[in-house]
Backbone as a chain_set.jsonl record, in Angstrom:
{"seq": "QVVLVESGGGSVQAGGSLRLSCAASGLTLSNYHMGWFRQAPGKEREFVARITRYGISVNYADSVKGRFTISRDNVKNTVYLQMDSLKPDDTAVYLCAAAYYARAEQYTTWGQGTQVTVSS", "coords": {"N": [[104.446, -34.093, 74.111], [106.741, -34.971, 76.656], [109.954, -35.24, 76.494], [113.254, -36.593, 78.088], [116.459, -36.37, 78.034], [119.612, -37.632, 78.938], [123.232, -36.838, 79.2], [126.884, -36.855, 78.81], [127.955, -38.636, 80.531], [130.568, -40.936, 81.78], [133.643, -42.587, 82.379], [135.765, -42.144, 84.847], [138.836, -41.198, 86.947], [138.812, -41.439, 90.693], [138.439, -38.572, 92.25], [138.306, -37.07, 89.949], [136.453, -34.909, 87.685], [132.936, -34.625, 85.997], [130.626, -33.407, 84.023], [127.032, -33.607, 83.578], [124.337, -33.531, 81.147], [121.224, -32.673, 80.682], [118.811, -32.685, 78.227], [115.831, -31.326, 77.544], [112.719, -31.793, 75.628], [109.646, -31.003, 74.202], [108.492, -29.218, 76.216], [108.113, -26.31, 78.193], [110.506, -25.24, 80.162], [110.666, -23.971, 82.567], [108.309, -24.18, 83.488], [108.837, -26.519, 85.117], [110.044, -28.125, 88.062], [113.1, -29.649, 88.34], [115.188, -32.561, 88.793], [117.913, -34.382, 89.611], [118.761, -38.107, 89.922], [120.03, -41.288, 91.156], [121.232, -44.664, 90.338], [122.708, -47.251, 91.431], [123.881, -50.735, 90.779], [121.907, -53.065, 92.24], [120.838, -51.531, 94.197], [118.632, -49.131, 95.544], [116.796, -46.736, 93.838], [118.236, -43.338, 94.36], [117.783, -39.983, 95.499], [119.602, -37.195, 94.284], [119.924, -34.256, 93.5], [118.155, -31.164, 93.427], [116.497, -28.567, 91.55], [114.615, -25.678, 91.77], [111.763, -24.254, 89.579], [112.53, -21.754, 88.602], [115.129, -21.906, 89.412], [115.914, -20.598, 91.718], [115.961, -22.069, 94.209], [118.095, -24.513, 95.443], [118.482, -28.035, 96.22], [120.453, -30.839, 97.863], [121.551, -33.984, 98.256], [123.011, -35.282, 101.21], [125.192, -36.841, 100.582], [126.482, -35.841, 98.354], [126.631, -33.16, 98.562], [128.499, -29.925, 98.442], [130.16, -31.21, 96.373], [128.956, -31.663, 94.21], [127.02, -29.854, 91.879], [124.058, -28.41, 90.99], [122.353, -26.871, 87.99], [120.331, -24.884, 85.552], [119.383, -23.949, 82.644], [117.062, -22.016, 81.165], [116.385, -21.165, 78.669], [117.715, -22.833, 76.925], [116.426, -25.127, 77.369], [117.723, -27.031, 79.062], [119.243, -28.815, 81.85], [121.979, -29.074, 84.261], [124.228, -31.027, 85.792], [126.905, -30.403, 87.386], [129.87, -32.282, 88.378], [132.132, -32.539, 90.691], [135.171, -33.907, 92.229], [134.966, -36.606, 92.415], [133.858, -40.109, 93.751], [134.413, -43.244, 93.903], [132.231, -44.131, 94.966], [130.293, -42.816, 93.868], [129.705, -43.869, 91.349], [127.166, -44.969, 89.339], [124.096, -45.164, 87.455], [122.795, -42.223, 86.069], [119.979, -40.178, 86.132], [117.84, -37.9, 85.196], [114.812, -35.827, 85.85], [111.592, -34.489, 85.734], [109.266, -32.49, 87.276], [106.198, -31.319, 87.251], [105.383, -27.811, 88.021], [102.752, -27.264, 89.432], [102.584, -29.925, 90.515], [104.691, -30.386, 92.395], [105.939, -32.458, 93.855], [105.891, -34.646, 92.79], [107.573, -36.494, 90.28], [107.209, -36.793, 87.016], [108.143, -37.561, 84.549], [110.921, -38.921, 83.185], [114.472, -39.503, 82.424], [116.402, -41.737, 80.291], [118.871, -42.313, 81.251], [122.561, -41.714, 82.24], [125.559, -43.319, 82.256], [127.699, -43.225, 84.842], [131.103, -43.942, 85.989], [133.35, -44.275, 88.269], [136.855, -44.94, 88.963], [138.995, -46.323, 91.441]], "CA": [[105.217, -35.376, 74.485], [107.887, -34.707, 77.303], [111.167, -36.137, 76.435], [114.396, -35.844, 78.531], [117.856, -37.171, 77.273], [120.924, -37.322, 79.633], [124.303, -37.01, 78.198], [127.919, -36.558, 79.487], [128.65, -39.684, 81.58], [131.652, -41.728, 81.279], [134.661, -43.177, 83.234], [136.861, -41.263, 85.34], [139.623, -41.875, 88.419], [138.623, -40.911, 91.605], [138.963, -36.992, 91.875], [137.915, -36.28, 88.562], [135.221, -34.375, 87.498], [132.285, -34.793, 84.72], [129.293, -32.609, 83.692], [126.059, -34.228, 82.981], [123.5, -32.686, 80.803], [119.818, -33.406, 80.551], [118.123, -31.912, 77.554], [114.05, -31.433, 77.532], [111.862, -31.586, 74.616], [108.349, -30.851, 74.36], [107.702, -28.674, 77.414], [108.493, -25.207, 78.588], [111.33, -26.024, 81.204], [110.501, -23.006, 83.488], [107.226, -24.641, 84.237], [109.323, -27.822, 85.694], [111.117, -28.259, 88.938], [114.109, -30.638, 87.739], [115.869, -33.289, 89.723], [118.714, -35.697, 89.242], [118.783, -39.171, 90.788], [120.953, -42.124, 90.597], [120.975, -46.083, 90.982], [123.902, -48.472, 91.194], [123.426, -51.869, 90.833], [121.729, -53.714, 93.539], [120.578, -50.232, 95.176], [117.476, -48.483, 95.244], [117.116, -45.426, 93.3], [118.62, -42.328, 95.626], [117.882, -38.615, 95.229], [120.949, -36.375, 94.169], [119.946, -32.993, 93.412], [116.9, -30.681, 92.746], [116.558, -27.243, 91.406], [113.079, -25.18, 91.487], [111.469, -24.003, 88.267], [113.321, -20.601, 88.169], [116.6, -21.726, 89.666], [115.812, -19.702, 93.117], [116.19, -23.052, 95.277], [118.552, -26.074, 95.345], [118.694, -29.064, 97.293], [121.498, -31.804, 97.572], [121.654, -35.245, 99.171], [124.13, -35.158, 101.833], [126.364, -37.554, 100.242], [126.934, -35.038, 97.218], [126.78, -31.765, 99.188], [129.933, -29.693, 98.265], [130.828, -31.784, 95.365], [128.201, -31.641, 92.954], [126.232, -28.427, 91.506], [122.932, -28.346, 89.553], [121.735, -25.667, 87.628], [119.467, -25.007, 84.547], [119.296, -22.97, 81.5], [115.492, -22.369, 80.9], [116.138, -20.643, 77.38], [118.059, -23.85, 76.126], [115.727, -26.325, 78.106], [118.743, -28.017, 79.648], [119.688, -29.223, 83.155], [123.191, -29.551, 84.194], [124.76, -31.584, 87.175], [128.438, -30.519, 87.559], [130.247, -33.386, 89.484], [133.715, -32.539, 91.283], [135.592, -34.743, 93.517], [134.36, -37.649, 92.508], [134.328, -40.835, 94.456], [134.109, -44.723, 93.601], [130.802, -44.286, 95.442], [129.381, -42.057, 92.936], [129.516, -44.863, 90.3], [125.797, -45.088, 89.125], [123.23, -44.474, 86.452], [122.344, -41.063, 86.742], [118.65, -40.032, 85.486], [117.089, -36.509, 85.283], [113.411, -36.172, 86.259], [110.86, -33.333, 85.727], [108.174, -32.153, 88.011], [105.402, -30.04, 86.941], [105.535, -27.036, 89.233], [101.763, -27.626, 90.427], [102.663, -31.195, 91.388], [106.192, -30.255, 92.638], [106.345, -33.751, 94.568], [105.632, -35.623, 91.584], [108.26, -36.55, 89.005], [106.274, -37.558, 86.111], [108.822, -37.627, 83.364], [112.216, -39.508, 83.419], [115.304, -39.868, 81.158], [116.899, -43.066, 80.145], [120.055, -42.223, 82.178], [123.725, -41.906, 81.482], [126.558, -44.169, 83.16], [128.977, -42.617, 85.41], [131.756, -44.873, 86.399], [134.589, -43.548, 88.892], [137.641, -45.974, 89.44], [140.272, -46.303, 92.703]], "C": [[106.525, -34.928, 75.242], [108.697, -35.524, 77.107], [112.627, -35.7, 77.069], [115.402, -36.935, 78.18], [118.979, -36.547, 78.182], [122.039, -37.708, 78.619], [125.533, -36.546, 79.288], [128.593, -37.553, 80.573], [129.739, -40.174, 80.984], [132.482, -42.234, 82.341], [135.494, -42.383, 83.622], [137.539, -41.762, 86.596], [138.866, -41.053, 89.535], [139.254, -39.331, 91.954], [138.712, -36.417, 90.941], [136.682, -35.771, 88.575], [134.438, -34.814, 86.052], [131.031, -33.731, 85.073], [128.071, -33.168, 82.978], [125.036, -33.072, 82.473], [122.06, -33.502, 80.701], [118.92, -32.355, 79.707], [116.844, -32.251, 77.187], [113.741, -31.116, 76.311], [110.43, -31.609, 74.999], [107.366, -30.479, 75.546], [108.498, -27.459, 77.648], [109.219, -25.573, 80.053], [110.993, -25.102, 82.373], [109.072, -23.316, 84.172], [107.612, -26.147, 85.206], [110.187, -27.543, 86.839], [111.768, -29.41, 88.167], [115.131, -31.25, 88.875], [116.693, -34.369, 89.069], [118.917, -36.78, 90.441], [119.673, -40.001, 90.071], [120.706, -43.424, 91.181], [122.037, -46.651, 90.33], [122.992, -49.766, 91.277], [123.083, -52.535, 91.789], [121.025, -52.627, 94.587], [119.379, -49.646, 94.66], [117.875, -47.062, 94.609], [117.311, -44.262, 94.187], [118.444, -40.924, 94.734], [119.465, -37.944, 95.293], [120.757, -35.101, 94.43], [118.549, -32.486, 93.047], [116.913, -29.302, 92.508], [114.943, -26.825, 90.786], [112.875, -24.629, 89.948], [112.358, -22.807, 87.798], [114.505, -20.642, 88.52], [116.793, -21.029, 91.134], [116.427, -20.742, 94.195], [116.832, -24.212, 94.854], [118.439, -26.618, 96.363], [119.516, -30.114, 96.796], [121.265, -33.018, 98.719], [123.003, -34.798, 99.87], [125.467, -35.784, 101.191], [127.245, -36.869, 99.067], [127.487, -33.797, 97.482], [128.148, -31.165, 98.941], [130.591, -30.074, 97.37], [130.134, -31.345, 93.902], [127.29, -30.149, 93.029], [125.239, -28.7, 90.655], [122.687, -27.065, 89.345], [121.083, -25.899, 86.215], [119.673, -23.795, 83.777], [117.862, -23.027, 80.963], [115.605, -22.02, 79.364], [116.631, -22.129, 76.467], [117.611, -25.088, 76.565], [116.692, -27.282, 78.374], [119.048, -27.598, 81.082], [121.012, -29.572, 83.178], [123.619, -30.108, 85.643], [126.506, -31.715, 86.904], [128.754, -31.44, 88.832], [131.795, -33.073, 89.544], [134.018, -33.726, 92.558], [134.881, -35.888, 93.594], [134.918, -39.025, 92.912], [133.885, -42.279, 93.76], [132.545, -44.95, 93.959], [129.734, -43.559, 94.503], [129.167, -42.885, 91.641], [127.709, -45.273, 90.39], [125.239, -44.729, 87.577], [122.907, -43.402, 86.659], [121.356, -40.727, 85.748], [118.113, -38.524, 86.023], [115.509, -36.658, 85.241], [112.835, -35.028, 85.902], [109.507, -33.537, 86.625], [107.346, -31.056, 87.671], [105.024, -28.881, 87.945], [103.964, -27.133, 90.069], [101.666, -29.021, 91.138], [104.026, -31.313, 91.695], [106.754, -31.538, 93.116], [106.336, -35.177, 93.578], [106.475, -35.495, 90.36], [107.684, -37.397, 88.023], [106.866, -37.906, 84.906], [110.217, -37.904, 83.729], [112.8, -39.809, 82.079], [115.439, -41.09, 81.242], [118.303, -43.316, 81.187], [121.362, -42.28, 81.559], [124.529, -42.43, 82.624], [127.64, -43.392, 83.547], [129.746, -43.723, 86.057], [133.295, -44.138, 86.98], [135.528, -45.017, 89.545], [138.431, -45.416, 90.522], [141.295, -45.492, 91.987]], "O": [[107.432, -34.505, 74.526], [108.43, -36.674, 77.454], [113.165, -34.657, 76.695], [115.162, -38.137, 78.073], [119.26, -35.349, 78.232], [121.989, -38.471, 77.654], [125.284, -36.006, 80.366], [129.552, -37.278, 81.295], [129.967, -39.945, 79.797], [131.872, -42.315, 83.407], [136.112, -41.776, 82.748], [136.989, -42.621, 87.286], [138.324, -39.999, 89.204], [140.455, -39.072, 91.885], [138.839, -35.193, 90.919], [135.848, -36.133, 89.404], [135.085, -35.264, 85.106], [130.644, -33.388, 86.19], [128.112, -33.186, 81.747], [124.855, -32.005, 83.059], [121.92, -34.724, 80.655], [118.385, -31.382, 80.239], [116.616, -33.3, 76.585], [114.367, -30.206, 75.768], [110.052, -32.181, 76.021], [106.256, -30.9, 75.874], [109.671, -27.544, 77.282], [108.583, -26.115, 80.956], [111.1, -25.744, 83.418], [108.734, -22.79, 85.233], [106.757, -26.731, 85.873], [111.094, -26.729, 86.661], [111.08, -30.094, 87.41], [115.747, -30.553, 89.681], [116.283, -35.11, 88.176], [119.165, -36.48, 91.609], [120.086, -39.823, 88.925], [120.125, -43.535, 92.26], [122.313, -46.634, 89.13], [121.83, -49.87, 91.671], [124.049, -52.776, 92.513], [120.72, -52.982, 95.726], [119.119, -49.655, 93.457], [118.918, -46.433, 94.79], [116.351, -44.149, 94.95], [118.848, -40.777, 93.581], [120.297, -38.167, 96.173], [121.268, -34.621, 95.442], [117.787, -33.231, 92.431], [117.445, -28.691, 93.435], [114.301, -27.314, 89.856], [113.846, -24.603, 89.191], [112.888, -22.858, 86.688], [115.23, -19.704, 88.186], [117.931, -20.981, 91.599], [117.291, -20.352, 94.98], [116.309, -24.933, 94.004], [118.3, -26.019, 97.429], [119.486, -30.427, 95.606], [120.849, -32.838, 99.864], [123.886, -34.138, 99.323], [126.584, -35.278, 101.298], [128.409, -37.19, 98.823], [128.482, -33.322, 96.933], [129.073, -31.919, 99.24], [131.687, -29.531, 97.225], [130.631, -30.872, 92.88], [126.993, -29.536, 94.054], [125.498, -29.225, 89.572], [122.747, -26.196, 90.215], [121.241, -26.999, 85.686], [120.098, -22.749, 84.267], [117.493, -24.028, 80.349], [114.811, -22.673, 78.687], [115.997, -22.474, 75.47], [118.231, -26.107, 76.259], [116.517, -28.41, 77.913], [119.112, -26.438, 81.489], [121.418, -30.315, 82.285], [123.24, -29.465, 86.622], [127.163, -32.649, 86.444], [128.183, -31.428, 89.922], [132.567, -33.311, 88.615], [133.303, -34.187, 93.448], [134.247, -36.227, 94.594], [136.081, -39.321, 92.638], [132.891, -42.247, 93.035], [131.798, -45.744, 93.388], [128.524, -43.786, 94.494], [128.335, -42.426, 90.859], [127.163, -45.777, 91.371], [125.89, -44.127, 86.722], [122.544, -43.352, 87.835], [121.652, -40.896, 84.566], [118.053, -38.207, 87.211], [115.007, -37.589, 84.611], [113.726, -34.217, 85.649], [108.841, -34.572, 86.642], [107.762, -29.904, 87.792], [104.191, -29.229, 88.782], [103.993, -27.078, 91.299], [100.912, -29.273, 92.078], [104.612, -32.319, 91.294], [107.932, -31.793, 92.864], [106.708, -36.337, 93.752], [106.262, -34.632, 89.509], [107.659, -38.62, 88.163], [106.18, -38.567, 84.127], [110.742, -37.168, 84.565], [112.238, -40.169, 81.044], [114.802, -41.729, 82.079], [118.602, -44.377, 81.734], [121.459, -42.81, 80.452], [124.293, -42.097, 83.785], [128.443, -42.923, 82.74], [129.068, -44.509, 86.718], [134.136, -43.603, 86.257], [135.09, -45.871, 90.316], [138.586, -44.198, 90.612], [142.37, -45.236, 92.53]]}, "num_chains": 1, "name": "protein.A"}
């Protein structure tokens, strides 16, 4: 059973920083590409960042490029999202997701999410 648990969310003022963590269990993390997504009230879930199974390739949404950094530690079975220069528009529930490397386009397991609130 694959379980993902996000942590590290909270409330910060614009310009502040947070680091989110996604702890994975029930899997060998190196077998999975990992992604971060976010969803604000009344809006569709949107892609934020992804990292391939060995951390060789990363990709970011244009809205967060240059401000967010995704990383992973396959030994600790943990994925991170460092968020700097936060803006009020970054306010959302942030979720991590796992895609088995043989089905890279399909995120089959999702965490429950952690709330990030950025005030003006």
